[in-house]
mmCIF file of C-alpha atoms in Angstrom:
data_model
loop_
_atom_site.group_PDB
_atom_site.id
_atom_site.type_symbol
_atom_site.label_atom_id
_atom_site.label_comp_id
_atom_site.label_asym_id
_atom_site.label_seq_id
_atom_site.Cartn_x
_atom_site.Cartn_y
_atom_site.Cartn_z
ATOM 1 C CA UNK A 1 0.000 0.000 0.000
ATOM 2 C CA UNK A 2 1.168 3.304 -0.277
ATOM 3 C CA UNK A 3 2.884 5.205 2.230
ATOM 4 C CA UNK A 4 1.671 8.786 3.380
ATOM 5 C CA UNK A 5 5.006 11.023 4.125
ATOM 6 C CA UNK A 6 5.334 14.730 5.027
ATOM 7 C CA UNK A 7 6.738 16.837 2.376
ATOM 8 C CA UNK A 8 9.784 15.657 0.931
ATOM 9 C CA UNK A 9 9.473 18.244 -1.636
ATOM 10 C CA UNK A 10 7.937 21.727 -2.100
ATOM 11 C CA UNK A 11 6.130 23.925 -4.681
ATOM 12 C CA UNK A 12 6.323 27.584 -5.448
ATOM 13 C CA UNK A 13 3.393 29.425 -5.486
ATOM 14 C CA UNK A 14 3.309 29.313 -9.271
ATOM 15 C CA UNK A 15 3.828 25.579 -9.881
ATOM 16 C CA UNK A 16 0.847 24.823 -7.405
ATOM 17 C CA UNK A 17 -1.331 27.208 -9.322
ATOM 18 C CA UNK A 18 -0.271 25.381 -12.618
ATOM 19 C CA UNK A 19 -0.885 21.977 -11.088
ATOM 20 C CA UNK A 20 -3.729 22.592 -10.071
ATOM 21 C CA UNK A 21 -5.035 24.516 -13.720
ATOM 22 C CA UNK A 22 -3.725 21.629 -15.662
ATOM 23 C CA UNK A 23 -6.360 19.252 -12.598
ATOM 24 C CA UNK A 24 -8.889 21.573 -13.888
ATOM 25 C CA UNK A 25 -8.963 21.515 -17.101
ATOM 26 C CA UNK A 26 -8.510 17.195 -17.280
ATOM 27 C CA UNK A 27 -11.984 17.586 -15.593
ATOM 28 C CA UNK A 28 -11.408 14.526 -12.866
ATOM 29 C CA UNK A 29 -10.548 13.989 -9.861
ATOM 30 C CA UNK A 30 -5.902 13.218 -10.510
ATOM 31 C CA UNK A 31 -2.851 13.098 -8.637
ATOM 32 C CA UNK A 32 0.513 14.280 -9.577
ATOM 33 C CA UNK A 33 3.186 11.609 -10.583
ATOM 34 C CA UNK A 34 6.877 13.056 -9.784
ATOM 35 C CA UNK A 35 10.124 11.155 -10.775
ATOM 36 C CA UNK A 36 13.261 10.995 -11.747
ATOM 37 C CA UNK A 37 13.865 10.309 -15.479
ATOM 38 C CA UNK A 38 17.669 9.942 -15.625
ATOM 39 C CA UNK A 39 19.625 10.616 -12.724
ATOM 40 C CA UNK A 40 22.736 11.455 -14.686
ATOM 41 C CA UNK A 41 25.163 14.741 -13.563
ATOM 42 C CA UNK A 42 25.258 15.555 -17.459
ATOM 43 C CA UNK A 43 21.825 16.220 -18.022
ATOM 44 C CA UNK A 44 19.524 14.852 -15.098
ATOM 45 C CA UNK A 45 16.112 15.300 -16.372
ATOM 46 C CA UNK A 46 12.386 14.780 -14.452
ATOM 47 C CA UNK A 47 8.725 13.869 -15.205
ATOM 48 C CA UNK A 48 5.655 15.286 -13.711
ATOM 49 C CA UNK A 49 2.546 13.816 -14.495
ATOM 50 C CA UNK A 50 -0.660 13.997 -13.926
ATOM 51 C CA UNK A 51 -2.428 10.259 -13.018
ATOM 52 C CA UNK A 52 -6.286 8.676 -12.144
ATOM 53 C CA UNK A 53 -6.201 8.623 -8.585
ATOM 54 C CA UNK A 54 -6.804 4.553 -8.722
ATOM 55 C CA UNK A 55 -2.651 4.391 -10.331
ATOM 56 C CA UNK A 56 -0.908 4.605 -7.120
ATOM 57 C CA UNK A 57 1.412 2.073 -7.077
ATOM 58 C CA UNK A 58 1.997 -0.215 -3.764
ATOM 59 C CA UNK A 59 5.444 0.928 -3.244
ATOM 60 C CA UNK A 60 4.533 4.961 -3.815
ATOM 61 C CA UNK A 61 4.968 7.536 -1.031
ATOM 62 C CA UNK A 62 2.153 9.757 -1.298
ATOM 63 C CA UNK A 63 2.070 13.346 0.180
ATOM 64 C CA UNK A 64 0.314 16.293 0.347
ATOM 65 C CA UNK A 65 1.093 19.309 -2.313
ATOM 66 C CA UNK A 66 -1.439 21.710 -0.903
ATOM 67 C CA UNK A 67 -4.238 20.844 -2.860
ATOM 68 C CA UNK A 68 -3.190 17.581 -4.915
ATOM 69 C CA UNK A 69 -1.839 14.054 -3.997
ATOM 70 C CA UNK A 70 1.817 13.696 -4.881
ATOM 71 C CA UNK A 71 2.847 10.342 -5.730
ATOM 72 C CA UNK A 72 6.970 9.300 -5.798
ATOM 73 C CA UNK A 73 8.221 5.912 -6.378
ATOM 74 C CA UNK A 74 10.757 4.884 -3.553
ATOM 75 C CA UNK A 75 13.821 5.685 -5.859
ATOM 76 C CA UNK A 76 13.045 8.778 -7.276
ATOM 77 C CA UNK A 77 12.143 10.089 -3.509
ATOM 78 C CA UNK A 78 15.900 9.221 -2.310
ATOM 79 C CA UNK A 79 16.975 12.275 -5.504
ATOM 80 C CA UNK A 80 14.280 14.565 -5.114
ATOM 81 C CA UNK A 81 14.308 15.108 -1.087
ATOM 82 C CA UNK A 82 14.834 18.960 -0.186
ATOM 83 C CA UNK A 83 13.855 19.741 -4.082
ATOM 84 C CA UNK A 84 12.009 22.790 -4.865
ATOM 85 C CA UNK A 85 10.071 23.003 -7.853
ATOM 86 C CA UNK A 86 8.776 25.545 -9.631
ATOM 87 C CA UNK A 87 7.019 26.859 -13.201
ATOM 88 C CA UNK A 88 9.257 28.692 -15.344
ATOM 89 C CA UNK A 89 7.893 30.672 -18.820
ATOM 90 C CA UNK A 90 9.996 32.138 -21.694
ATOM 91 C CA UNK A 91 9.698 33.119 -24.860
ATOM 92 C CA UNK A 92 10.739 30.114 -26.629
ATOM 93 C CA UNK A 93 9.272 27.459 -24.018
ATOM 94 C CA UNK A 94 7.543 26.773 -20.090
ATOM 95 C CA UNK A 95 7.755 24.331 -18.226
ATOM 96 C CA UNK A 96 8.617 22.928 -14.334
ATOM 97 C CA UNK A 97 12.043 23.844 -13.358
ATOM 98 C CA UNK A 98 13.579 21.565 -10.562
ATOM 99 C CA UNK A 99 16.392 22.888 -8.095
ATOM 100 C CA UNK A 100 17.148 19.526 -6.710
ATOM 101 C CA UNK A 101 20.438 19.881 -3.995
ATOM 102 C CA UNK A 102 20.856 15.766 -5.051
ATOM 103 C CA UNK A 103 21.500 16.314 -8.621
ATOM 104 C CA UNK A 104 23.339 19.076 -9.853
ATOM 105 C CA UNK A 105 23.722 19.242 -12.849
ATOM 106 C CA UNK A 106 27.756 19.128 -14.504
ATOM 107 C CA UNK A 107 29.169 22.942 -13.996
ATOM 108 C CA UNK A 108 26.760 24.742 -11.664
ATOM 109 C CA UNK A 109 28.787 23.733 -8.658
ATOM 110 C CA UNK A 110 32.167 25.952 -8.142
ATOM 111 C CA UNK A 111 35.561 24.703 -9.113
ATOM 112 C CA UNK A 112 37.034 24.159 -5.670
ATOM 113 C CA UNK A 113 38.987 21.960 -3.350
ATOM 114 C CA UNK A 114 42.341 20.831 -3.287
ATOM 115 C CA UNK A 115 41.436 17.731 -5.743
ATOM 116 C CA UNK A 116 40.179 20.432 -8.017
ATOM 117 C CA UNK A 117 43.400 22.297 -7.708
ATOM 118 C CA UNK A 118 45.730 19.624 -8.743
ATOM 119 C CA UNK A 119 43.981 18.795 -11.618
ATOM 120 C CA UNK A 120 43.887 22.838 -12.699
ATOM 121 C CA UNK A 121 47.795 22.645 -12.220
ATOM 122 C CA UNK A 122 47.941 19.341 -14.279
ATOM 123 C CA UNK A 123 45.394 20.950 -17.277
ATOM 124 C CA UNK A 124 47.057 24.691 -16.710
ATOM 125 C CA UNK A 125 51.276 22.763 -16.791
ATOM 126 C CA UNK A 126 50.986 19.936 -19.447
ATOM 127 C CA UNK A 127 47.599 19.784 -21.115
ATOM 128 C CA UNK A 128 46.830 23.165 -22.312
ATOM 129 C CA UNK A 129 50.422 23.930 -23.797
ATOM 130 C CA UNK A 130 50.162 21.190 -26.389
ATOM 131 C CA UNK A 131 46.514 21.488 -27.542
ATOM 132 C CA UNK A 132 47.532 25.465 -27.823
ATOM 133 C CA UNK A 133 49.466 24.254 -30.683
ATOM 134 C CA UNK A 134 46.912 23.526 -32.640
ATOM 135 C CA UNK A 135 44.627 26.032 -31.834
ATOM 136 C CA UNK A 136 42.908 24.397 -29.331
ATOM 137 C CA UNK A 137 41.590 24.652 -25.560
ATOM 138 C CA UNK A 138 40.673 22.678 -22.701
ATOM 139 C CA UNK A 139 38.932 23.917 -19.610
ATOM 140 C CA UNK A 140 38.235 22.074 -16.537
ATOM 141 C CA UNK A 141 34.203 22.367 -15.666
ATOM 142 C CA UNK A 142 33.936 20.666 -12.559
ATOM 143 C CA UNK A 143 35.405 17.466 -10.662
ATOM 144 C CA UNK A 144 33.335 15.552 -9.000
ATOM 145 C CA UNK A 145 33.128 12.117 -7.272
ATOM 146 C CA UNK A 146 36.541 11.878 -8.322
ATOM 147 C CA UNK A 147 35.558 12.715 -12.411
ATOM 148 C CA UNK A 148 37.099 15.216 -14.547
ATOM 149 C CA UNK A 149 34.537 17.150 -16.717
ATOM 150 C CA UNK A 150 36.310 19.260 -19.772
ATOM 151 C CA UNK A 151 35.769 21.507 -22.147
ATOM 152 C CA UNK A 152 36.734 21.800 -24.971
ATOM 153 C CA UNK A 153 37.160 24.662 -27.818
ATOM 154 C CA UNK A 154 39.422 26.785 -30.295
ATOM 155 C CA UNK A 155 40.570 24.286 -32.877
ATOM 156 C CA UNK A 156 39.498 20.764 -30.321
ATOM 157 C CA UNK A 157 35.958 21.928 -30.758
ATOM 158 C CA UNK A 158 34.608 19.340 -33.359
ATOM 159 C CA UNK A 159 37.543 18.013 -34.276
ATOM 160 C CA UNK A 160 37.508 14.675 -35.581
ATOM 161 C CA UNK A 161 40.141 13.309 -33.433
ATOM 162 C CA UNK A 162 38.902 15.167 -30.094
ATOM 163 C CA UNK A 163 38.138 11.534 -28.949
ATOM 164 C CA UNK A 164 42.007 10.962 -29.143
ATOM 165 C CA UNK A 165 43.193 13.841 -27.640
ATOM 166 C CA UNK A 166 40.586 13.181 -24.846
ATOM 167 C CA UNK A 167 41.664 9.596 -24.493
ATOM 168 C CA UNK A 168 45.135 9.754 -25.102
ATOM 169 C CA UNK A 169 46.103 13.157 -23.960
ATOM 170 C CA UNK A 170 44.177 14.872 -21.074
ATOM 171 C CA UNK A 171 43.287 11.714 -19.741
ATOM 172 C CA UNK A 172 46.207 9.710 -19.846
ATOM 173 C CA UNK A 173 48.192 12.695 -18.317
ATOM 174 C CA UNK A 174 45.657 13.298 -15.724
ATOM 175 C CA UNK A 175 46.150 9.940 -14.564
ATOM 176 C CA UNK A 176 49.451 10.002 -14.298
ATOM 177 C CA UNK A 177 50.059 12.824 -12.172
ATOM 178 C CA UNK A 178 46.672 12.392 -9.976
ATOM 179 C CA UNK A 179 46.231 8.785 -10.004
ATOM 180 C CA UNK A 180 42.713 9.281 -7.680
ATOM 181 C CA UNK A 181 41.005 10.436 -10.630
ATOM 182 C CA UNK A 182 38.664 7.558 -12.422
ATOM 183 C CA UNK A 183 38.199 8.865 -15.129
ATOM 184 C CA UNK A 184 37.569 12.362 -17.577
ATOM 185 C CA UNK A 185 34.654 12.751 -19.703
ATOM 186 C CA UNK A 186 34.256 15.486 -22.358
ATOM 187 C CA UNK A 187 30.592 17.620 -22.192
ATOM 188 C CA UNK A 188 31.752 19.416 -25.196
ATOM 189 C CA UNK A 189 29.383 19.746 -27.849
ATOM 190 C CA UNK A 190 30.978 18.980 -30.712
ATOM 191 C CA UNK A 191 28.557 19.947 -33.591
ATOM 192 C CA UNK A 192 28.772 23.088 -32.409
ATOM 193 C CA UNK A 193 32.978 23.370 -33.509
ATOM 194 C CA UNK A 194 32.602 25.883 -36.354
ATOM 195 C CA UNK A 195 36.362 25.727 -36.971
ATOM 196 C CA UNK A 196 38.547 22.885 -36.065
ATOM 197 C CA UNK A 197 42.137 22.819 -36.924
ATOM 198 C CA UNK A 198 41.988 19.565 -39.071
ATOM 199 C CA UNK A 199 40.586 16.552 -38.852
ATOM 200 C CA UNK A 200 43.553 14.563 -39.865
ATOM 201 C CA UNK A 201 45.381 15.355 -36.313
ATOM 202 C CA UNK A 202 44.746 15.711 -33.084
ATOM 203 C CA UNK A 203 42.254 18.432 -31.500
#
């Protein structure tokens, strides 16, 4: 059966009103359905939708929103605790906006720590100096759980063999001198590299 639980989450003012307008306008009685649709630092994404009240599940916690059930499956409630969500509207799109303190996403958390530091030095001594001479960049973006997330642009940007200099290069070297780190991955988006030094050599 489901299990009633106070608020593990909470609503803006504006997000309850919109909950409760898209309630409205479905014309019967529906809870809200919250979860976690990929959990992943690089782009951790969410689902909020709206269910027949008879769909809660046996293993859902169910609380309150002021106004509307809110259902959670057990592992979506161990991300979302202390989340606040709320409803966001531009010009080119709306939707629910989620500032979850679980799952930050890649490079909104500040580059700092003495793990951080070292792998600056490493990037700022013997990384940067060789990809220079080809045009390119790589900037560190955050290290966390003992990953390296880069950057990278100039002439690595879309390069064909950024893999390699990736692989080969930053991460390799990394290693070497900081032999804690598990791994690097790149978050750079490539199809965005307007002008990459060649394809025929390293980024």
């Amino acid at each position: 059966m489901t299990k009633r639980i106070k608020d593990p989450i909470s609503f803006s003012q504006l997000a309850q009103d919109t909950i409760l307008n898209f309630i409205g306008m479905q014309g019967e009685p529906a809870a809200v359905r919250i979860s976690v649709a990929s959990d992943s630092p690089l782009d951790p994404r969410y689902e909020v939708t709206l269910i027949d009240l008879d769909e809660r599940g046996a293993e859902d916690f169910i609380f309150d929103g002021n106004g509307f059930e809110v259902l959670i499956d057990p592992k979506s409630l161990e991300l979302l605790e202390g989340t606040r969500i709320d409803w966001v509207e531009t010009l080119t799109e709306s939707g629910f906006k989620f500032d979850n303190p679980n799952l930050k996403p890649i490079g909104t958390t500040p580059i700092e720590g003495e793990l951080a530091e070292k792998v600056q030095q490493v990037i700022d001594e013997y990384i940067r100096p060789g990809v220079a001479q080809h045009g390119g960049n790589v900037a560190l973006v955050e290290v966390r759980d003992d990953v390296v997330y880069v950057q990278m642009g100039g002439g690595c940007q879309g390069c064909g063999l950024a893999s390699v200099t990736l692989n080969q290069g930053v991460e390799r070297i990394l290693k070497e001198k900081i032999p804690e780190i598990k791994a690097v991955v790149d978050i750079t988006n490539h199809a965005a590299g307007s002008n990459p030094y060649t394809t025929n050599s390293a980024g």
